Structures are given as structure tokens and as C-alpha cells.
PDB file of C-alpha atoms in Angstrom:
ATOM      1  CA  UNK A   1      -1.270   0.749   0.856  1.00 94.00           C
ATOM      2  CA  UNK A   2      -3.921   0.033  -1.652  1.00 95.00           C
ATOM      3  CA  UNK A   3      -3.433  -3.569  -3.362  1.00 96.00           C
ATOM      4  CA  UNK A   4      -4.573  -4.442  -6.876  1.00 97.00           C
ATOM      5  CA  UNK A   5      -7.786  -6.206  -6.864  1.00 97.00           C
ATOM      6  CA  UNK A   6      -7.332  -9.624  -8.496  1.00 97.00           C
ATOM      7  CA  UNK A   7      -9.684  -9.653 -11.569  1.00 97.00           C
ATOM      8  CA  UNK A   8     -12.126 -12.381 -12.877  1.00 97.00           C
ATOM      9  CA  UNK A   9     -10.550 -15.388 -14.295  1.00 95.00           C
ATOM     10  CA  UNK A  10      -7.886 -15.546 -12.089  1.00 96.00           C
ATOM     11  CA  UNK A  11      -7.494 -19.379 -10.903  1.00 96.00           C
ATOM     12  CA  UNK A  12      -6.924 -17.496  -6.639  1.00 97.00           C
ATOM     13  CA  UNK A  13     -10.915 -16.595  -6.899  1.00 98.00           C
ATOM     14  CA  UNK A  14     -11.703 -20.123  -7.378  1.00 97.00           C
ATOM     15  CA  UNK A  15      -9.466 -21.862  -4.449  1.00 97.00           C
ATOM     16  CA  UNK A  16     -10.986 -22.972  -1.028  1.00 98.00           C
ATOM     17  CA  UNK A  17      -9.141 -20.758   1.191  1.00 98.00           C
ATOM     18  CA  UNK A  18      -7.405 -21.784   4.277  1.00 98.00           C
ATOM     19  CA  UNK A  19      -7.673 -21.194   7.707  1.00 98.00           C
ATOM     20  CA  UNK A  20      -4.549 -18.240   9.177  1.00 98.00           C
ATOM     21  CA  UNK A  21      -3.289 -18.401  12.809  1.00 96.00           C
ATOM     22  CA  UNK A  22      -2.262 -15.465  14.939  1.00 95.00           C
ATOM     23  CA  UNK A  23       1.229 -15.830  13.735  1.00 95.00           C
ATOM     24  CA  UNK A  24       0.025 -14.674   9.718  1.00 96.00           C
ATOM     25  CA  UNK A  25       2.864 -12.721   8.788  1.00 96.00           C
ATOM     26  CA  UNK A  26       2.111  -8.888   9.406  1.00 96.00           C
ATOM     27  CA  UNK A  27      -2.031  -9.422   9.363  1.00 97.00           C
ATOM     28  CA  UNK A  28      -2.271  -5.957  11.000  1.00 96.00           C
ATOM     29  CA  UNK A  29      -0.438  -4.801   7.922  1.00 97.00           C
ATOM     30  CA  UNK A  30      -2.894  -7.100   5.705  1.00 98.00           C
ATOM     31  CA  UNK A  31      -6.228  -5.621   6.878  1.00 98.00           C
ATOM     32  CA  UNK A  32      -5.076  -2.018   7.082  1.00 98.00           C
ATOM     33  CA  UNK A  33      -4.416  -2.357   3.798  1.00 98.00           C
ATOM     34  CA  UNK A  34      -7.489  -4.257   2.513  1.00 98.00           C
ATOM     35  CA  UNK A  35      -9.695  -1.921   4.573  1.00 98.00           C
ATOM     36  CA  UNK A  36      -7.918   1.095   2.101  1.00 98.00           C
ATOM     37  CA  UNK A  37      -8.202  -0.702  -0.950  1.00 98.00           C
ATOM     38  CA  UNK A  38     -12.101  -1.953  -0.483  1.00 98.00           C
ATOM     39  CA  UNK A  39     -12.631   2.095   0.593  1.00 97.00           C
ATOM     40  CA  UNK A  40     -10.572   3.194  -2.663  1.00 97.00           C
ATOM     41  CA  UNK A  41     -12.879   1.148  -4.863  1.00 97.00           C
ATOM     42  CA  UNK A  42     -16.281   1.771  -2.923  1.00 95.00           C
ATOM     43  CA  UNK A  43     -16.627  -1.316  -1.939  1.00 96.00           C
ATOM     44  CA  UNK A  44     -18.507  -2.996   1.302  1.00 96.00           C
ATOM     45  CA  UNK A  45     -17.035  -6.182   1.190  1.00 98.00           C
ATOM     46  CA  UNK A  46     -13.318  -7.347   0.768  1.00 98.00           C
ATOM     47  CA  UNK A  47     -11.870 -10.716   0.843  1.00 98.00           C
ATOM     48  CA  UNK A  48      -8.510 -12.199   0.862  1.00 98.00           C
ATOM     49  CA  UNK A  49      -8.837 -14.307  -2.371  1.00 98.00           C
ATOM     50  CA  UNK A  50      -9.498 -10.840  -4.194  1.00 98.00           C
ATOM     51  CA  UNK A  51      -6.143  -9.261  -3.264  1.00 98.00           C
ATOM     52  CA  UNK A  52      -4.582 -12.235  -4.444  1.00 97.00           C
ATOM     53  CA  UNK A  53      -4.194 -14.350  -0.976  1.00 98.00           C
ATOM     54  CA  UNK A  54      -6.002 -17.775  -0.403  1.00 98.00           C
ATOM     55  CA  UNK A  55      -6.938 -17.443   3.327  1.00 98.00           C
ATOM     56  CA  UNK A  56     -10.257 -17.044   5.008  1.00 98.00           C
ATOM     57  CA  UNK A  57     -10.107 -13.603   5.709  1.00 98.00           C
ATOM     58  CA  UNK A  58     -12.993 -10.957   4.643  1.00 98.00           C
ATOM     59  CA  UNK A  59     -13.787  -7.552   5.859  1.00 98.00           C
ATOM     60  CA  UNK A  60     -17.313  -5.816   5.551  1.00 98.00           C
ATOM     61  CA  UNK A  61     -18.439  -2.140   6.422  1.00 97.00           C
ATOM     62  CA  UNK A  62     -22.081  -1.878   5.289  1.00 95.00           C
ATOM     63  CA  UNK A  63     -22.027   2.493   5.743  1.00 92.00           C
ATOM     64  CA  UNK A  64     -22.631   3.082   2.287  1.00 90.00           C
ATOM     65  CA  UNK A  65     -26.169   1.408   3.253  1.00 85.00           C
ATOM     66  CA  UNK A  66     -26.666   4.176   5.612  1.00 83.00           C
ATOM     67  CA  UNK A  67     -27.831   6.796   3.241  1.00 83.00           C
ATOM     68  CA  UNK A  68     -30.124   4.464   1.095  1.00 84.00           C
ATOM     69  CA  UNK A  69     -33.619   5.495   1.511  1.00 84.00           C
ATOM     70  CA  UNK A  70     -35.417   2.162  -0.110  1.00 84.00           C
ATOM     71  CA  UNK A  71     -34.590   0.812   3.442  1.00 83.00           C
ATOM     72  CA  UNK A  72     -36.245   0.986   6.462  1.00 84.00           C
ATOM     73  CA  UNK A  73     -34.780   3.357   8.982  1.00 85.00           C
ATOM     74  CA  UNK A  74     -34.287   0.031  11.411  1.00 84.00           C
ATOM     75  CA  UNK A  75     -31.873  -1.572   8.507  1.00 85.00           C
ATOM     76  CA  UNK A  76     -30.034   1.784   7.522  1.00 86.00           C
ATOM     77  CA  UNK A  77     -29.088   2.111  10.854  1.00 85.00           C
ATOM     78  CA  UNK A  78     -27.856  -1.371  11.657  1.00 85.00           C
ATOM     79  CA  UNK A  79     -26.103  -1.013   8.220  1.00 87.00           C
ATOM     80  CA  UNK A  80     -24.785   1.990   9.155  1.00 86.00           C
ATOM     81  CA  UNK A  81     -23.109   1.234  12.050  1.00 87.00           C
ATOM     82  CA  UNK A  82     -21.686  -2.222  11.229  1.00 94.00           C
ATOM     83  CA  UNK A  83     -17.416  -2.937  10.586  1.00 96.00           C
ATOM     84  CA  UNK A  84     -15.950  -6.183  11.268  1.00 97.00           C
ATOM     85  CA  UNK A  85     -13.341  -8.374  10.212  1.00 98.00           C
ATOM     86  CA  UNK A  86     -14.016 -12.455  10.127  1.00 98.00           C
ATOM     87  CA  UNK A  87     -10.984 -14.474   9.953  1.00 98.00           C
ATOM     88  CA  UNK A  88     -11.656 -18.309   9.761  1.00 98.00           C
ATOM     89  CA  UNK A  89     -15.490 -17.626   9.129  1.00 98.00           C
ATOM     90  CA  UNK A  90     -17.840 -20.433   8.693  1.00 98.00           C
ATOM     91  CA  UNK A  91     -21.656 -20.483   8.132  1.00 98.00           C
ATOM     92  CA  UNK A  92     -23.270 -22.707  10.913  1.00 98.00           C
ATOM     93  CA  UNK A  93     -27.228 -22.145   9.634  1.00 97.00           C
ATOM     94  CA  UNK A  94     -28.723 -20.805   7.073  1.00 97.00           C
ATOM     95  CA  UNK A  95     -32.350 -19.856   7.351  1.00 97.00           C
ATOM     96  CA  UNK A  96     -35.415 -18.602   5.463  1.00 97.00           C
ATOM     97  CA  UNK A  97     -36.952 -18.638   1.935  1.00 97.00           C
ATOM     98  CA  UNK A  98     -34.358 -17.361  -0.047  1.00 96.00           C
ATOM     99  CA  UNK A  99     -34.824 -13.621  -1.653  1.00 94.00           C
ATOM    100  CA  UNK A 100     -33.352 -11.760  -4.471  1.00 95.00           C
ATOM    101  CA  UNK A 101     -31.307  -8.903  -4.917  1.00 93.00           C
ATOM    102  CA  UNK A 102     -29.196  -6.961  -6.809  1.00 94.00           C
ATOM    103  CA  UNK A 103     -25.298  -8.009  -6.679  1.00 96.00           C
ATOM    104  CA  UNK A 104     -21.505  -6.541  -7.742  1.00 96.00           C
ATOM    105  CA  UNK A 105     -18.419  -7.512  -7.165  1.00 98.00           C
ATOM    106  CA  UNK A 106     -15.209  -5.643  -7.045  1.00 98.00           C
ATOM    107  CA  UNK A 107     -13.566  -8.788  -8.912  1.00 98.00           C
ATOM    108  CA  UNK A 108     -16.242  -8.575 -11.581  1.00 98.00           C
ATOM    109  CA  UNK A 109     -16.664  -4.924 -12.648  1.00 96.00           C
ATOM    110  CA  UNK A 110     -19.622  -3.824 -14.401  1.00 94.00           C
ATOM    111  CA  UNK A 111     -22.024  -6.684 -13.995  1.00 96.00           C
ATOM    112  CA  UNK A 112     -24.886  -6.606 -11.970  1.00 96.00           C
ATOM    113  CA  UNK A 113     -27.348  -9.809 -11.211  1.00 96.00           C
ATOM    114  CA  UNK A 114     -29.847 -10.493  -9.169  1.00 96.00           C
ATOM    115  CA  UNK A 115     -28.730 -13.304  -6.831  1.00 97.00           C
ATOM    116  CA  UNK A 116     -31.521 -15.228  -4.453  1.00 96.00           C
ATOM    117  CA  UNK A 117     -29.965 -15.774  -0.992  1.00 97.00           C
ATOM    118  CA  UNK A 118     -31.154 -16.851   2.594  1.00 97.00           C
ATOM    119  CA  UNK A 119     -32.487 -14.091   4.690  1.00 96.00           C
ATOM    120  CA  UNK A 120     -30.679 -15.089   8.181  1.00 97.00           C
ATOM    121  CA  UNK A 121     -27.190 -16.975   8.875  1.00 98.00           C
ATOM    122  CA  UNK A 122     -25.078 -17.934  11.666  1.00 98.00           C
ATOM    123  CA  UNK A 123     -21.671 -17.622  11.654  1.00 98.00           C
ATOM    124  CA  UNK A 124     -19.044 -18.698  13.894  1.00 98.00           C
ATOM    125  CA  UNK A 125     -15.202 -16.393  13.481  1.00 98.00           C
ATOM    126  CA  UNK A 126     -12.479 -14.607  14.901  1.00 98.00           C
ATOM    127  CA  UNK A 127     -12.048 -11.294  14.931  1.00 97.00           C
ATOM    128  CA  UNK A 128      -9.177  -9.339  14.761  1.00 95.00           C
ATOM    129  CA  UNK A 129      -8.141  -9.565  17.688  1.00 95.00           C
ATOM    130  CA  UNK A 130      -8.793 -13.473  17.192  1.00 96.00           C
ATOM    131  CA  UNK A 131     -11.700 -13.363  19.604  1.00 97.00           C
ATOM    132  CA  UNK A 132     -13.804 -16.072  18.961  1.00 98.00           C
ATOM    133  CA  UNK A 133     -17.780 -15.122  18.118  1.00 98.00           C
ATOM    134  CA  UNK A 134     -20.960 -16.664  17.287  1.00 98.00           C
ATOM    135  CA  UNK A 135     -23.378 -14.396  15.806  1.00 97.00           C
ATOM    136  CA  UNK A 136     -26.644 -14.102  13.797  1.00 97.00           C
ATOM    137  CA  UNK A 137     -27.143 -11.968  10.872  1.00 96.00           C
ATOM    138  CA  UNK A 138     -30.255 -10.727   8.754  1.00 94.00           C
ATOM    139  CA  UNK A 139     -31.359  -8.962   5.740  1.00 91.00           C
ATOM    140  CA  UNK A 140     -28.646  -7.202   3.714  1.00 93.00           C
ATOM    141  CA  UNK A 141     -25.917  -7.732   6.076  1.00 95.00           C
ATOM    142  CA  UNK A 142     -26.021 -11.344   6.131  1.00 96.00           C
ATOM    143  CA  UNK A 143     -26.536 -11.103   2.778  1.00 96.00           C
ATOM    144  CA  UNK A 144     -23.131  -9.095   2.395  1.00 97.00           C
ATOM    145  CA  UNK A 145     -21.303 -11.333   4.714  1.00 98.00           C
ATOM    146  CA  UNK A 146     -22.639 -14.606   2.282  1.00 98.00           C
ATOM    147  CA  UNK A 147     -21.191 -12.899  -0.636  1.00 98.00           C
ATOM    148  CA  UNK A 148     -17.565 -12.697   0.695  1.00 98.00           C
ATOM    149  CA  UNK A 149     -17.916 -15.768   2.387  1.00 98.00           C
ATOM    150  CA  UNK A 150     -18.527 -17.247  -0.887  1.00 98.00           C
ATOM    151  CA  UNK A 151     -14.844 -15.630  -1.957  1.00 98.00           C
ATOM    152  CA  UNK A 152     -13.332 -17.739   0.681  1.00 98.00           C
ATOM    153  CA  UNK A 153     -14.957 -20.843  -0.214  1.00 98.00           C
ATOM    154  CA  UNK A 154     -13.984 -20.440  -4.053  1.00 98.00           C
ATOM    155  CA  UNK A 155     -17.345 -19.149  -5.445  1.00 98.00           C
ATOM    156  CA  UNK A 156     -18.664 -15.830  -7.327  1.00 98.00           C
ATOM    157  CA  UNK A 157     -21.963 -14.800  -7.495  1.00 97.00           C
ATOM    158  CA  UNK A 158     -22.005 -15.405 -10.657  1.00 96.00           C
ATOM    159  CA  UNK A 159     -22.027 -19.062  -9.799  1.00 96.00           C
ATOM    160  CA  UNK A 160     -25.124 -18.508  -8.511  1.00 96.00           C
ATOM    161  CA  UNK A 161     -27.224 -17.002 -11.368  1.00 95.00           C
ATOM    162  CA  UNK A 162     -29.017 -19.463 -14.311  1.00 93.00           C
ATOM    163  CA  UNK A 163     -26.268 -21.141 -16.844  1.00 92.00           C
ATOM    164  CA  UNK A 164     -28.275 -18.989 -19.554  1.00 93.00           C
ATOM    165  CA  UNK A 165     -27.259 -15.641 -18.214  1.00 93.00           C
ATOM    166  CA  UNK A 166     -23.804 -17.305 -17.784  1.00 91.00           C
ATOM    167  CA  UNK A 167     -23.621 -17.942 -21.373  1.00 94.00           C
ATOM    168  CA  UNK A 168     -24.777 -13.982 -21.917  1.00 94.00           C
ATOM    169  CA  UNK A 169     -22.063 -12.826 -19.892  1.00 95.00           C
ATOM    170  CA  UNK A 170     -19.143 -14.975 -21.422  1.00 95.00           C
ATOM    171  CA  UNK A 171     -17.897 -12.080 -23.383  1.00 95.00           C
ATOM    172  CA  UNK A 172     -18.542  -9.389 -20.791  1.00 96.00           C
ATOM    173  CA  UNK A 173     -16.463 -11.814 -18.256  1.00 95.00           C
ATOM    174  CA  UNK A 174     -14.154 -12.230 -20.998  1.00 94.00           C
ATOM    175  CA  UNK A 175     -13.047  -9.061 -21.324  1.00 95.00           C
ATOM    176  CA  UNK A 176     -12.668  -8.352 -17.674  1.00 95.00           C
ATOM    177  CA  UNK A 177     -10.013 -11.458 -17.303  1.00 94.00           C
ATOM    178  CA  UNK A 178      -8.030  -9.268 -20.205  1.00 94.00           C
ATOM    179  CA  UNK A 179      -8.574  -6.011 -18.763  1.00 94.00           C
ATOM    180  CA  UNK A 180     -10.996  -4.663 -21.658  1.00 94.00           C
ATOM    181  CA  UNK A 181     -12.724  -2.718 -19.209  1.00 93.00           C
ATOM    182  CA  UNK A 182     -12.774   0.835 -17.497  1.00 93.00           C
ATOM    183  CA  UNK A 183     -12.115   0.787 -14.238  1.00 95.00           C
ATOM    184  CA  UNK A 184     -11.348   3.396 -11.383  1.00 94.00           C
ATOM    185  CA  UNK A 185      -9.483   1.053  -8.980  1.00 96.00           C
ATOM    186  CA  UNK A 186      -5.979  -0.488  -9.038  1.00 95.00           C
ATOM    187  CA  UNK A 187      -6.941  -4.283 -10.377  1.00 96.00           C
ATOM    188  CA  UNK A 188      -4.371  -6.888 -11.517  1.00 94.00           C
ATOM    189  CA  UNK A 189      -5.872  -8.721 -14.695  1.00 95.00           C
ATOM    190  CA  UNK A 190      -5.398 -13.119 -15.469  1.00 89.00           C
ATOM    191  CA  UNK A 191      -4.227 -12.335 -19.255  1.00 78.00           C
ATOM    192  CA  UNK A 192      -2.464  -9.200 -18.767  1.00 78.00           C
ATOM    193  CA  UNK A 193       1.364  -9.144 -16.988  1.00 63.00           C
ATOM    194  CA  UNK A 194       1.022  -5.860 -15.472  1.00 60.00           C
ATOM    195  CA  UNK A 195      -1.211  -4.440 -12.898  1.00 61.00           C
ATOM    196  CA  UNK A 196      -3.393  -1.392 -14.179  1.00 63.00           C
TER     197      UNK A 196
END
């Protein structure tokens, strides 16, 4: 079933999510259904926070990456052939000089910035199955799992760009919170009552 993704504004982006047990009520249920609704709206990345739950759960399939030719063949095909749910996920290490690039977010449609991150993590989770793992990440997969991690801890990437491009975006973020924007996936909108 695809869910409405919860637009900007709304105060269940900016909670620090907790941690879920085995027992969540119908999780299977849960990430089928976040796995349709991040496909429905071309997304990579999904967390819990942006279907409206506060619990540390993301999902990330980096495909898409597969097919873009401004990476290296290495990168395409570890992008290409990484899926995983995290449940519980936290960032041991963080290492590197931190590099730029070019970020969206299904909760914020139609902005773009660039957003400086670290190059390598570590991250200890569960997967579905609740399996625990420890496991490093580089490049534009770590960079993909830092982004929805972020979701889980309360932040946006917008959070992360200067307070003058803040201030240029007001109106643009504006708008989204009151669903003044196109978009081509279910969302549910702060100032509006009705999903659209």
C-alpha cells in the first residue's frame, strides 16, 4: 500500500525517533509498504519519520545509481546492487574531510542543495530479520544512509546548509508545509487536513 509522505513542516520530521522491538505491530506490513511508496515516488531512501511514524527505521536501495555514468564503474556497481533495511541504526564513526553534493528529499520537494558530508561511516543495526550488523560504508552510499539517518535523529538536510540559503528558501519551504506545490506522489501536507 503506498502511504502519504509526510511533508515539510510537520512537527514528526523533527522528533528523535525511538528504538522498535521485534514485537512492532505488523513491521513486515510497515516495510512492504514503505519499500512501495519510496519506489512510487523515485526515491532511494525512506524513513519512518516521513510516513508519519517516529521510530528508527529507514530503508535505502541505491539502483537508480546504477545507470549514472558521472560514476566510476566500481561505485555504480556497488550502488547498484545495494537494498537494506536498518532498524535501530546508529553511526559509530564518522571519517574523512567532508565533501559536497547535491541533495533531495522526498519530504522537501523541489529543492536541491549541496550538502558537505563525511566520506566513510560505521554503523551498527538490525536488519529485518533483526540480525544484528556492523558495517562500513563509503562514497554515495554512506552518504545516502547519513541522510535518512538524519530523519531518525530529527534533522533535514536542510539543517545542514548556511542560515542564508535558509532564509532564501523560507517561502519555497513555506509553500510545501501548505501543499503549494506539484507533486507526483501521495504526500500528506502540516496546514492542509487532507492528504493529496
Amino acid at each position: 500500500m503506498i502511504l502519504p509522505i509526510v511533508a515539510y513542516g510537520d512537527p514528526v520530521l523533527r522528533k528523535k525517533c525511538s528504538d522498535i522491538d521485534p514485537d512492532y505491530p505488523e513491521l513486515d506490513t510497515l516495510i512492504a509498504n514503505m519499500w512501495e511508496t519510496m519506489y512510487k515516488a523515485n526515491g532511494v531512501g525512506l524513513a519512518a519519520p516521513q510516513i508519519g511514524k517516529p521510530i528508527r527505521l529507514f530503508l535505502v536501495d541505491t539502483s537508480p545509481f546504477a545507470e549514472d555514468e558521472e560514476l566510476s564503474r566500481e561505485e555504480r556497481d556497488l550502488l547498484g546492487g545495494f537494498k537494506s533495511v536498518f532498524i535501530n541504526a546508529k553511526i559509530e564513526v564518522e571519517t574523512g574531510a567532508k565533501w559536497a553534493f547535491n541533495e533531495g528529499c522526498l519530504s522537501i520537494p523541489d529543492i536541491r542543495e549541496d550538502v558537505s558530508r563525511h566520506p566513510e561511516i560505521q554503523v551498527t543495526y538490525l536488519d529485518a530479520d533483526f540480525k544484528p550488523r556492523t558495517e562500513t560504508f563509503g562514497g554515495l552510499l554512506a552518504r545516502v544512509i547519513q541522510h535518512e539517518y538524519d530523519h531518525i535523529e530529527g534533522v533535514l538536510f536542510t539543517d545542514k546548509i548556511s542560515s542564508l540559503k535558509r532564509r532564501l528558501l523560507k517561502g519555497k519551504l513555506g509553500n510545501i508545509s501548505k501543499g503549494n506545490i506539484a507533486v507526483d506522489y501521495k504526500m500528506r501536507f502540516p496546514a492542509q487536513k487532507k492528504v493529496r
